[in-house]
Structure formats: structure tokens, C-alpha cells
CSV table of C-alpha atoms in Angstrom, one decimal:
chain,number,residue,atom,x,y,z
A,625,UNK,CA,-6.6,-117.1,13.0
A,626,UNK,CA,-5.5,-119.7,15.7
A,627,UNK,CA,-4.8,-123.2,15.9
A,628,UNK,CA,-5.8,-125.9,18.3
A,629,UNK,CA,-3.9,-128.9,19.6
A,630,UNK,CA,-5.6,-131.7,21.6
A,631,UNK,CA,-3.0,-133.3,24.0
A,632,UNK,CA,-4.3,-136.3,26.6
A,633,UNK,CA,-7.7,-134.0,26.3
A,634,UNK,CA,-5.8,-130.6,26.7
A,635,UNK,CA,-6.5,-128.1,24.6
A,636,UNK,CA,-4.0,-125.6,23.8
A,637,UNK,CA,-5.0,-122.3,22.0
A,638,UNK,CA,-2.4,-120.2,20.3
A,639,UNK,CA,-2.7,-117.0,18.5
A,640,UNK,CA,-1.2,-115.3,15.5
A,641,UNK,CA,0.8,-112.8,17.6
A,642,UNK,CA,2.0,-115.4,20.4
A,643,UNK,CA,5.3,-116.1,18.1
A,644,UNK,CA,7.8,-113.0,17.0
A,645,UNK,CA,10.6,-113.3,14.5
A,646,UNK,CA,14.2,-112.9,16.4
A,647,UNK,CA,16.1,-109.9,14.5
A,648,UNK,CA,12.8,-109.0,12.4
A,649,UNK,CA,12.9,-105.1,13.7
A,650,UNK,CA,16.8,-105.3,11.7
A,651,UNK,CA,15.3,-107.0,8.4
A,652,UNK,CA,14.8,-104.1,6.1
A,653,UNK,CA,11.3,-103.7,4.1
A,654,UNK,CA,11.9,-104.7,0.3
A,655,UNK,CA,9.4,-103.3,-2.4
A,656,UNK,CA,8.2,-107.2,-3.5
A,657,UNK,CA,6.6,-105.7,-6.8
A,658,UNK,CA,10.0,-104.1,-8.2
A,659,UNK,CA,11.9,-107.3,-6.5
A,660,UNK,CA,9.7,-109.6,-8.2
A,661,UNK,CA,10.9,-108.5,-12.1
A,662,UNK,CA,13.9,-110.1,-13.3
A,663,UNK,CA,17.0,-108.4,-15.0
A,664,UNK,CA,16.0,-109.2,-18.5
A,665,UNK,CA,12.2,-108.4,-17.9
A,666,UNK,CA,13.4,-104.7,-16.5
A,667,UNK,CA,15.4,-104.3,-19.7
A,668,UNK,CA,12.5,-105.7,-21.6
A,669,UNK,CA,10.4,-103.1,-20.2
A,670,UNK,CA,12.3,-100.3,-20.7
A,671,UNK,CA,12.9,-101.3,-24.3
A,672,UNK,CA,9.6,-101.7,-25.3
A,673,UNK,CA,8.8,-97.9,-23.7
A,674,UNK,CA,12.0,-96.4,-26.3
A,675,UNK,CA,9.2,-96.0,-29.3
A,676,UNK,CA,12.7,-95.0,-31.5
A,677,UNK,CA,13.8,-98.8,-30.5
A,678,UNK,CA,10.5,-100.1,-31.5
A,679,UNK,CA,10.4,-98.2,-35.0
A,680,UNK,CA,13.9,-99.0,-36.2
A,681,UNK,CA,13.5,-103.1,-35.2
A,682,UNK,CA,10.3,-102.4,-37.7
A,683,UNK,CA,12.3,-100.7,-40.4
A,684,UNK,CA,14.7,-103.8,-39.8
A,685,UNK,CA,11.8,-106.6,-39.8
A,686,UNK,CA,10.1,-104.9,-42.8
A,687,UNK,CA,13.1,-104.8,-44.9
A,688,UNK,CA,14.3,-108.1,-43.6
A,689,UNK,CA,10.8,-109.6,-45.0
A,690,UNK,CA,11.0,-107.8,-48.4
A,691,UNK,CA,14.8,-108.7,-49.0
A,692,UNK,CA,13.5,-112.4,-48.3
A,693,UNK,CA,10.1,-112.0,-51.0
A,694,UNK,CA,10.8,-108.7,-53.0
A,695,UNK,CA,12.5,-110.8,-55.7
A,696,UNK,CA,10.0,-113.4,-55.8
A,697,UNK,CA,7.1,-110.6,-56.3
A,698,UNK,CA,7.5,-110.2,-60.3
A,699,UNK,CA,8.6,-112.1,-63.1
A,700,UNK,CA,12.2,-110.7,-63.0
A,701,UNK,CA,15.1,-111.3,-61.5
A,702,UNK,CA,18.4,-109.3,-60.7
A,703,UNK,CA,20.3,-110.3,-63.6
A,704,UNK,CA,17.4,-110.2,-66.5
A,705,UNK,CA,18.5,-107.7,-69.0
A,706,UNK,CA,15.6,-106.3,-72.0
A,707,UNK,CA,17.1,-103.4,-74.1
A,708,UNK,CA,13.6,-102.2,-75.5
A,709,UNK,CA,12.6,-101.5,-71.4
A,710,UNK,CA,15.9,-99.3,-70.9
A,711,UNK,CA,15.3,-96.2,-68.9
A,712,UNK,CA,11.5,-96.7,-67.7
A,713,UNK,CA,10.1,-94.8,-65.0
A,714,UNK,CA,8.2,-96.4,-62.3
A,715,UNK,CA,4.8,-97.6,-62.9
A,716,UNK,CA,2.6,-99.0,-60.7
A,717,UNK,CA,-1.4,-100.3,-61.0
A,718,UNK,CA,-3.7,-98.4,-59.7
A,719,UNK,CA,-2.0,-95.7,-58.7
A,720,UNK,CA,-1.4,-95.2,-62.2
A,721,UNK,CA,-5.0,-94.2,-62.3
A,722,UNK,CA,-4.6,-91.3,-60.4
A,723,UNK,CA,-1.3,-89.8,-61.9
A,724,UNK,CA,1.3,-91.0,-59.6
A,725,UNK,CA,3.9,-93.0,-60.6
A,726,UNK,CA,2.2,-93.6,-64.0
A,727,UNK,CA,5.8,-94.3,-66.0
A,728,UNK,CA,6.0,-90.7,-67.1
A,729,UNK,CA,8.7,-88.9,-66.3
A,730,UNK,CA,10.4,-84.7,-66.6
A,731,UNK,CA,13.7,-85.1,-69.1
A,732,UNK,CA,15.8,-82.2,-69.3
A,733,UNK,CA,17.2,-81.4,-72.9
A,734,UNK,CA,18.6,-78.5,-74.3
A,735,UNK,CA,15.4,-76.9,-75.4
A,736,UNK,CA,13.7,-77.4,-71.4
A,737,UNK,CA,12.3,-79.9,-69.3
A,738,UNK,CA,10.0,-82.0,-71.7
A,739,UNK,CA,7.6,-84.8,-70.1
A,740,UNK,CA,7.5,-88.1,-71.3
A,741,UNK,CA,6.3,-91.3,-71.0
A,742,UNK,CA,7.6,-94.5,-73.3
A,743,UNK,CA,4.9,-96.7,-72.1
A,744,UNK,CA,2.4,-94.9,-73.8
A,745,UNK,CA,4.7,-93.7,-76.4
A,746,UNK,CA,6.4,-97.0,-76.9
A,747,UNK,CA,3.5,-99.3,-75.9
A,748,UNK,CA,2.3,-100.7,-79.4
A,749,UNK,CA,5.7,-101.5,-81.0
A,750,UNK,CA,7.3,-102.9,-77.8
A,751,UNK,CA,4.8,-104.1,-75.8
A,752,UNK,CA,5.0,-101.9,-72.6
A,753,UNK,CA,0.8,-101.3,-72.6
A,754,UNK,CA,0.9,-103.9,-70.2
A,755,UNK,CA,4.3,-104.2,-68.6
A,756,UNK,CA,4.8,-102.4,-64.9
A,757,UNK,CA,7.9,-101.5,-63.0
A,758,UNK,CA,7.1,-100.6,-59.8
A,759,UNK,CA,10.8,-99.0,-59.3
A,760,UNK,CA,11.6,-98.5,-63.0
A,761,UNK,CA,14.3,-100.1,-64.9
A,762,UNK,CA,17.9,-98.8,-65.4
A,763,UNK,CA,20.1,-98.4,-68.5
A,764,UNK,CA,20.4,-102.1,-69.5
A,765,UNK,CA,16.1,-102.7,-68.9
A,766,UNK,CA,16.7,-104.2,-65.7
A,767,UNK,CA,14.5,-104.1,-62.8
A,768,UNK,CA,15.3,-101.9,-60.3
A,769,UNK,CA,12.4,-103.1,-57.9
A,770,UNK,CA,14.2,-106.6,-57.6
A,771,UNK,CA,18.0,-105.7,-57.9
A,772,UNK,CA,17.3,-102.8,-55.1
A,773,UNK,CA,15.9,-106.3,-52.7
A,774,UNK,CA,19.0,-108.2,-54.2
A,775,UNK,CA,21.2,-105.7,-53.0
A,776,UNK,CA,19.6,-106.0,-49.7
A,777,UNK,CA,20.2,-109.3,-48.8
A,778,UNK,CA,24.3,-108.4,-49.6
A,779,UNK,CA,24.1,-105.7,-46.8
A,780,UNK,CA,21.9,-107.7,-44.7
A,781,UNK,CA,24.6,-110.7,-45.1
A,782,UNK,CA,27.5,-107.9,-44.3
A,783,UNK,CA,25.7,-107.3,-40.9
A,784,UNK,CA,25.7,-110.8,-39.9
A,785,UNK,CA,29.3,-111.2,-41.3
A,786,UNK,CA,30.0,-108.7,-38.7
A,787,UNK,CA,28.0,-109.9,-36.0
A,788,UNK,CA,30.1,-113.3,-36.3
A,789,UNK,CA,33.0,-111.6,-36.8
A,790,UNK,CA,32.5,-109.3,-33.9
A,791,UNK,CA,31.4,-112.1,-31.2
A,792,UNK,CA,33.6,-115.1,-32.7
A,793,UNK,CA,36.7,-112.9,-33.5
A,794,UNK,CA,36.6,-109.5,-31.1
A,795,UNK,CA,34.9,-110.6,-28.3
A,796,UNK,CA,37.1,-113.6,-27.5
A,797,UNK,CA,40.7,-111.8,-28.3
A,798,UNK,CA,39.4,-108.7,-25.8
A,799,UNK,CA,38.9,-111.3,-23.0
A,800,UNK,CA,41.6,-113.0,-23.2
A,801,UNK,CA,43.6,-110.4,-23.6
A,802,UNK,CA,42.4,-108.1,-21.0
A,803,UNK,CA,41.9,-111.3,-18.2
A,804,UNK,CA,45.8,-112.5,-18.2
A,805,UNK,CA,47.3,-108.7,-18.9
A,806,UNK,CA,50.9,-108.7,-18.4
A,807,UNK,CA,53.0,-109.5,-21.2
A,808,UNK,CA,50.3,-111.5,-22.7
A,809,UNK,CA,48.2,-108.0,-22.7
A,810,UNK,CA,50.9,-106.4,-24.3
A,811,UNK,CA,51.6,-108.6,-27.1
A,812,UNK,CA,48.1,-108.8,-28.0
A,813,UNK,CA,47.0,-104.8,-27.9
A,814,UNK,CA,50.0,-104.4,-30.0
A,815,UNK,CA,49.2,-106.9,-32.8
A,816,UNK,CA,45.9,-105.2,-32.8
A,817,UNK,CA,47.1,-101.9,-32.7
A,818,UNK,CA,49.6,-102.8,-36.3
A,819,UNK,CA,46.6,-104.1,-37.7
A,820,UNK,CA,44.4,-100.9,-37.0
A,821,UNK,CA,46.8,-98.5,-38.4
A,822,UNK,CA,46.3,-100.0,-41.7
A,823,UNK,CA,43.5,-98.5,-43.6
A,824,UNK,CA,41.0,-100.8,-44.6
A,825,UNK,CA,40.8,-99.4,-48.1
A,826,UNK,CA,44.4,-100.4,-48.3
A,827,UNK,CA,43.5,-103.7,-47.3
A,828,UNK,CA,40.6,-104.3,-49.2
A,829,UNK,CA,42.8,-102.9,-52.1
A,830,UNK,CA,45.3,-105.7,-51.2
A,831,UNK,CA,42.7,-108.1,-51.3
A,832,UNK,CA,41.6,-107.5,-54.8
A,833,UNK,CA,45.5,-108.2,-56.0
A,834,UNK,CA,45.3,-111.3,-54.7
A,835,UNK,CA,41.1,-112.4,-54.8
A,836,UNK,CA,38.6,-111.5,-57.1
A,837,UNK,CA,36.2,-108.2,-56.2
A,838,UNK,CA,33.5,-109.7,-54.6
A,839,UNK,CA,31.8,-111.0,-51.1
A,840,UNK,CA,34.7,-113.2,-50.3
A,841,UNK,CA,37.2,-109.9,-50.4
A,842,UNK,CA,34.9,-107.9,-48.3
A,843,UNK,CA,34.3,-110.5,-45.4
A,844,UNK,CA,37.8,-110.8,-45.3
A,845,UNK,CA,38.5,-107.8,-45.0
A,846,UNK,CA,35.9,-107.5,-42.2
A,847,UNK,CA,37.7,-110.0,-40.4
A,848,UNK,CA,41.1,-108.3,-40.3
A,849,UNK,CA,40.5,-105.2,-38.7
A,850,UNK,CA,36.6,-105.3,-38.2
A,851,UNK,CA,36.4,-106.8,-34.7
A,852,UNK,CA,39.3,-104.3,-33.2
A,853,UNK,CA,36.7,-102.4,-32.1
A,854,UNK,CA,34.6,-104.9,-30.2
A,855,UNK,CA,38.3,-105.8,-28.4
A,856,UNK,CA,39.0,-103.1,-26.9
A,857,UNK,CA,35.7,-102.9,-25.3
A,858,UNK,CA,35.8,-106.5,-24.4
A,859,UNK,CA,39.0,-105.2,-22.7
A,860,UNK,CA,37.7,-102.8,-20.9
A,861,UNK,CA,34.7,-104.3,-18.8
A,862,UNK,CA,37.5,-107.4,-18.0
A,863,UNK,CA,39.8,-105.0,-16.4
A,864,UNK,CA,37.1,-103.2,-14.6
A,865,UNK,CA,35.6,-106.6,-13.2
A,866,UNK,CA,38.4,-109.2,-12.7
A,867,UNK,CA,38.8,-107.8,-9.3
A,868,UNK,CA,35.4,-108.0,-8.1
A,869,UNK,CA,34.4,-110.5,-5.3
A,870,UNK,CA,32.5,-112.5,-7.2
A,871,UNK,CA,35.5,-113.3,-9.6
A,872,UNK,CA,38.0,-113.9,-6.9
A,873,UNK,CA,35.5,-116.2,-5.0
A,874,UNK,CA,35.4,-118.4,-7.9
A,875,UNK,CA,39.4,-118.7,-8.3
A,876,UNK,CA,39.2,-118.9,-4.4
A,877,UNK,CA,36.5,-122.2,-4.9
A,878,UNK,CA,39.5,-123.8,-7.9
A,879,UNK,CA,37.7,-122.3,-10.9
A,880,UNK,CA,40.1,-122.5,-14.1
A,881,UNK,CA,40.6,-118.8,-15.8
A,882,UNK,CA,38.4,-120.2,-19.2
A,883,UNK,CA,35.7,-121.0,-17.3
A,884,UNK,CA,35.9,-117.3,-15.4
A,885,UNK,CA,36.0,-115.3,-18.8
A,886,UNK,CA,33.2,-117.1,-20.4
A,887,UNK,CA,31.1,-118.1,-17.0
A,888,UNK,CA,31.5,-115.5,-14.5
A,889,UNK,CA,32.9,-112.1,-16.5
A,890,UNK,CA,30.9,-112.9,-20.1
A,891,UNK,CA,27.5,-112.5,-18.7
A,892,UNK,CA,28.0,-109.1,-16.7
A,893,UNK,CA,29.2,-107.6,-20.2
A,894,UNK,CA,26.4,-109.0,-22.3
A,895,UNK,CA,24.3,-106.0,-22.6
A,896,UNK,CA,27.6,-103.8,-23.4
A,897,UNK,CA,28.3,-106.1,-25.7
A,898,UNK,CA,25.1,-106.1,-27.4
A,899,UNK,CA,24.8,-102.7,-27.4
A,900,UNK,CA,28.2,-102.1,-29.4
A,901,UNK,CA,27.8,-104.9,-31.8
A,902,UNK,CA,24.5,-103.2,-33.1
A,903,UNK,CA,26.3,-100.1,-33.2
A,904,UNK,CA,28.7,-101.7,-35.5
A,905,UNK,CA,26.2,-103.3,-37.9
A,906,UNK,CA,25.3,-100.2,-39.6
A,907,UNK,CA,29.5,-99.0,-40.2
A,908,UNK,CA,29.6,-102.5,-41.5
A,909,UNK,CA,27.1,-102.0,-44.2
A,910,UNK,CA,28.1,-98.5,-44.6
A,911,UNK,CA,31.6,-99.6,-45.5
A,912,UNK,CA,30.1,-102.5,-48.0
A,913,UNK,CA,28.2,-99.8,-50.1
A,914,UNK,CA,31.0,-97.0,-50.2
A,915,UNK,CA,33.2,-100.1,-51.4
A,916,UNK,CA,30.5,-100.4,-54.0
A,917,UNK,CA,30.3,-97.1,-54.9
A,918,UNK,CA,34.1,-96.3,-55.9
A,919,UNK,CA,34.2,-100.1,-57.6
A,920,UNK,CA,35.4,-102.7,-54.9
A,921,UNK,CA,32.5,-104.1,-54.4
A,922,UNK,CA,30.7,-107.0,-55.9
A,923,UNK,CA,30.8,-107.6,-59.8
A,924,UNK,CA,28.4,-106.9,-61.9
A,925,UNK,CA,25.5,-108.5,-62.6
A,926,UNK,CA,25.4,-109.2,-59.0
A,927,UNK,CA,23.1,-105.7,-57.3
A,928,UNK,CA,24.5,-104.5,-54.2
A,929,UNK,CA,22.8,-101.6,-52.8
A,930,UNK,CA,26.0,-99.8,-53.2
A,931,UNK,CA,26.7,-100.8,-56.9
A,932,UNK,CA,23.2,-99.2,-57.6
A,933,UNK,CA,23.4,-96.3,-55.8
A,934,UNK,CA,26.4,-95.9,-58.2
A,935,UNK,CA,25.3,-97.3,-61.6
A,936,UNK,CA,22.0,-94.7,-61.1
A,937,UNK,CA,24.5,-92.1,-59.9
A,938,UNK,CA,26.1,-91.9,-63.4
A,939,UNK,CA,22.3,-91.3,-64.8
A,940,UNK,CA,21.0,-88.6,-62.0
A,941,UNK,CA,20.8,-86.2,-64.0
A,942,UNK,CA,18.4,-87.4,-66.9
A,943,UNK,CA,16.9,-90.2,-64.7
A,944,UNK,CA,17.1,-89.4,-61.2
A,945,UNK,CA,14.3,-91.9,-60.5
A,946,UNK,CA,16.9,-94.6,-60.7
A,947,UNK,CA,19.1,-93.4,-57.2
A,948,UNK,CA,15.9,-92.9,-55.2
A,949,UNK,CA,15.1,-96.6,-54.2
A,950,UNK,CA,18.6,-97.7,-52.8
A,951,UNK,CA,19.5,-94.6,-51.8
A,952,UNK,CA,16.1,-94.7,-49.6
A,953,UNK,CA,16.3,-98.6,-48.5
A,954,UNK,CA,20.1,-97.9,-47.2
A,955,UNK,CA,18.9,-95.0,-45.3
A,956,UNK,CA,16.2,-96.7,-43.3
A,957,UNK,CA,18.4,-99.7,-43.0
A,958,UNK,CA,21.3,-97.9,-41.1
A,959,UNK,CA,18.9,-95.7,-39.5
A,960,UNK,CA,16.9,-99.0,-38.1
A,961,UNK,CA,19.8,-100.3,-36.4
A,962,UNK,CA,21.0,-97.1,-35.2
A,963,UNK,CA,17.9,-96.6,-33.7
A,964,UNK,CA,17.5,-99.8,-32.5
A,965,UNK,CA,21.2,-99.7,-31.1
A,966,UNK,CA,20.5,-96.2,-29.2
A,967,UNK,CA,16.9,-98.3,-27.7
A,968,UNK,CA,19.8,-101.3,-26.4
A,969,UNK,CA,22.0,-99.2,-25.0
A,970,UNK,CA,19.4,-97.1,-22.9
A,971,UNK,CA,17.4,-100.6,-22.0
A,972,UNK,CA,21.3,-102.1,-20.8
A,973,UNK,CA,21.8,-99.3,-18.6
A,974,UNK,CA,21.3,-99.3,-14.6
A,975,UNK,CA,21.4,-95.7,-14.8
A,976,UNK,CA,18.0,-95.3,-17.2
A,977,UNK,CA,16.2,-97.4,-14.4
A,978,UNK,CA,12.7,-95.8,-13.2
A,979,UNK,CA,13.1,-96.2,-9.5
């Protein structure tokens, strides 16, 4: 290509080689296509290529959804108590048709295993011709289908209790702590190693003495010694990057040490950060349901998934159908955010980068 330029009727013709860039031999060759994609697309990418991320955040969105609708889906709720529809097996239309999940069920008595079915034996004088529990109902003719959805929103509110608790209460206290150091360092680690050393059944034990068993004593208890954890990592990547350049440029430039943490440090830990707090979800909901389970959990008639898995427990053996649902939606639930956790922490990190 060239260009012409008329000057007093003089034409001047220059050509695409007649300039050269000064220093251009010294400027190294950059791969524009990997240039071009921004840090959060790469970790995007990577993420969406970790099928074990992609099926635990659909466990998570799937049971998300159903602990939303799943108690809206019949015509009972949590707390609905009808002693003729005590111990029924799990019946469901349609499949009924085809001998699954029909409402019959295999009791063991002392003269062998003898199958029954009390919709079909009950039906006329009770009215259970018509009635269907998809999950069954337990020992006081409650629904299982919608206490086992009930009890998921409690562990789904535990994980964003810890979430908060984690970024509000961790995150900050680990930055702080490990930006000044010194004697300010010390003081702090110290308070949080006291507080780590008690056990948080003794706390939650504590708790009960002075609250009521319940919600309230278990978020508290999250906030005592839940976010020690986050802390100390917080901790960590401060001491590793106050003394980077880009830090001391900006107390160089006048910056105040606030606006370092949460402006200059913050974001270079974000991933880390994210990676460990979904890492911490599942503990958190784990601790909600053992807590549950031995009796420090929420009171009845409120369902936790924890309280079911032990009110069925006590009935395993004559109506094992009872443990199955909770048992099976807290499994996928922790495995979900493990998963997705694992998917975070390989998306976060330079090192899984496909040069």
C-alpha cells in the first residue's frame, strides 16, 4: 500500500517499508490469542473443562431449587402430624403401576420377613386408596418428602452462615493481623489460638446452658471458632505478599495500610480465598447435622436434615425406608460443594494453566 502527498504540485510517494520501528528487533513476539483472555475468563475456562466442578454446582443448583419448591409440591407441611398415616412406605403415581415404590414394604418379625403394604390393607377404613407419599411418612404420619426439603434449607442456611462468617469474621481478622505483625500479630494469633483449643462441642454445649437448642446456638457457635480457619490463611498470603513491589509502591505513592489490605493485597488472594471458603461449606453443614444427630440441634417439630437422619435412625431396622432420603440429600449436598470446591481450587491455580 502507499500513500501520496501533493506539495506545490510535487508528488511524494512513500512505501510501506520506507519507515522501521527503532528497537523493534529487541521487542519480543507475544502470542495475541492467549494475551487477549483476561484472568477471570482463563479461570472460567478451565472451570468449565473440570466436568467434577460442573456436576457438583448441578447437585448444588438442583437441591438449591427443590429446598426452595419441595415443600410447596403437596399438601403437607413439615410440622403436619396424622397418626392413621404412621409408618407408610413411599408411594408414588405411576410408578406404582409397575411395582416400584408402590407403598409396600419387607417387615421383619419374629416368624421372617413378611411384606406388607397398609395402603391396600388400610385403604377403606382410613382413607389411604388415594393418599401418596412419595418419601413415606415417619412414626408420628409426617411427611418425609417435605421435612427431608425443610431440613435442607437449615443446612443450606448453615452454609451461608458460614460464608458470612468466614468473609465478614476470618477474612478481615487474618489481614489485619498478618499486614501489621509485630505485637499486634501476636496478640491476635494468640486470642485465636485460646479460642481454637476449645472444642466446639464444649461450646455449643455452653451455648445450650445459656440459649435455647436451636439456629441461634449453632450460628453462634459458628461464629466463635468457625472463621479460625479462613485466618490463618488470610494470614498466610499477607505475609507472603506485603513485600512485593507492587505493595511497597503504593505506601511509596502515600497509600494508607486499610486501603493496601482491602485494595492492593485482597484481590491477589481472592481465588485462595474462594477456594477455602467452599471447602469450608460442606464441614459447616457437616457439623449442623452431627449436632442434630446426638440432640443439639434444632427442636422438634422443626426437620433438620440431621434431626431426621436421627429420628429414622431409631426405626432402621423395621423401616429403614425412613433414613434413605436425608441420608442421600446430605451426601450429594457435601459431595456437591466438595466437588465444586476441588473444580475452584484447580481453576485458581497458575500452575493448572494449559500453556
Amino acid at each position: 500500500m502507499s500513500s501520496n502527498i501533493v506539495e506545490k504540485d510535487v508528488h511524494y510517494d512513500f512505501l510501506a517499508d520506507d519507515f522501521k520501528l527503532v528497537g523493534e528487533e529487541n521487542v519480543s513476539h507475544v502470542d495475541k490469542n492467549y494475551a487477549s483472555q483476561s484472568y477471570w475468563k482463563d479461570v472460567l475456562t478451565r472451570f468449565i473443562k473440570n466436568k467434577g466442578a460442573i456436576i457438583g454446582l448441578i447437585f448444588i443448583i438442583l437441591i438449591t431449587i427443590m429446598a426452595v419448591i419441595g415443600i410447596h409440591l403437596n399438601g403437607h407441611t413439615y410440622d403436619s402430624q396424622i397418626i392413621s398415616h404412621q409408618n407408610l412406605a413411599p408411594r408414588v403415581p405411576g410408578l406404582e403401576n409397575i411395582g416400584i415404590l408402590d407403598g409396600s414394604e419387607t417387615m421383619n418379625t419374629t416368624a421372617g420377613p413378611v411384606e406388607t403394604n397398609k395402603y391396600v390393607q388400610e385403604g377403606k377404613t382410613t382413607g389411604l386408596e388415594d393418599t401418596y407419599y412419595w418419601f413415606g411418612t415417619d412414626v408420628l404420619g409426617r411427611d418425609i418428602f417435605t421435612r427431608t426439603w425443610m431440613g435442607t434449607r437449615i443446612s443450606l442456611y448453615i452454609s451461608l452462615v458460614a460464608v458470612a462468617i468466614d468473609i465478614l469474621f476470618g477474612l478481615s481478622y487474618g489481614l489485619i493481623s498478618g499486614y501489621f505483625g509485630g505485637a499486634i500479630d501476636n496478640a491476635m494469633q494468640r486470642f485465636a489460638e485460646i479460642l481454637n483449643g476449645i472444642p466446639s462441642l464444649v461450646i455449643v454445649t455452653l451455648l445450650i446452658i445459656v440459649l435455647k437448642p436451636g439456629l441461634l446456638t449453632i450460628t453462634f457457635s459458628l461464629m466463635i471458632t468457625g472463621w479460625i480457619g479462613m485466618s490463618r490463611i488470610a494470614r498466610a498470603q499477607v505475609l507472603k505478599l506485603k513485600e512485593q513491589e507492587f505493595v511497597l509502591a503504593s505506601k511509596t505513592l502515600g497509600a494508607k495500610d486499610f486501603f493496601i489490605i482491602f485494595r492492593e493485597i485482597l484481590p491477589n488472594i481472592f481465588g485462595q480465598i474462594i477456594t477455602n471458603t467452599m471447602f469450608y461449606i460442606p464441614n459447616a453443614i457437616f457439623t449442623e447435622a452431627f449436632l442434630a444427630f446426638i440432640g443439639l440441634g434444632v427442636p422438634a417439630p422443626m426437620a433438620s436434615l440431621g434431626t431426621l437422619i436421627s429420628d429414622a435412625f431409631k426405626s432402621f431396622t423395621t423401616h429403614p425406608y425412613m433414613i434413605i432420603p436425608p441420608v442421600v440429600v446430605l451426601a450429594l449436598l457435601m459431595l456437591g460443594f466438595n466437588m465444586l470446591a476441588d473444580g475452584l481450587r484447580d481453576a485458581f491455580d497458575p500452575k493448572m494453566k494449559e500453556m
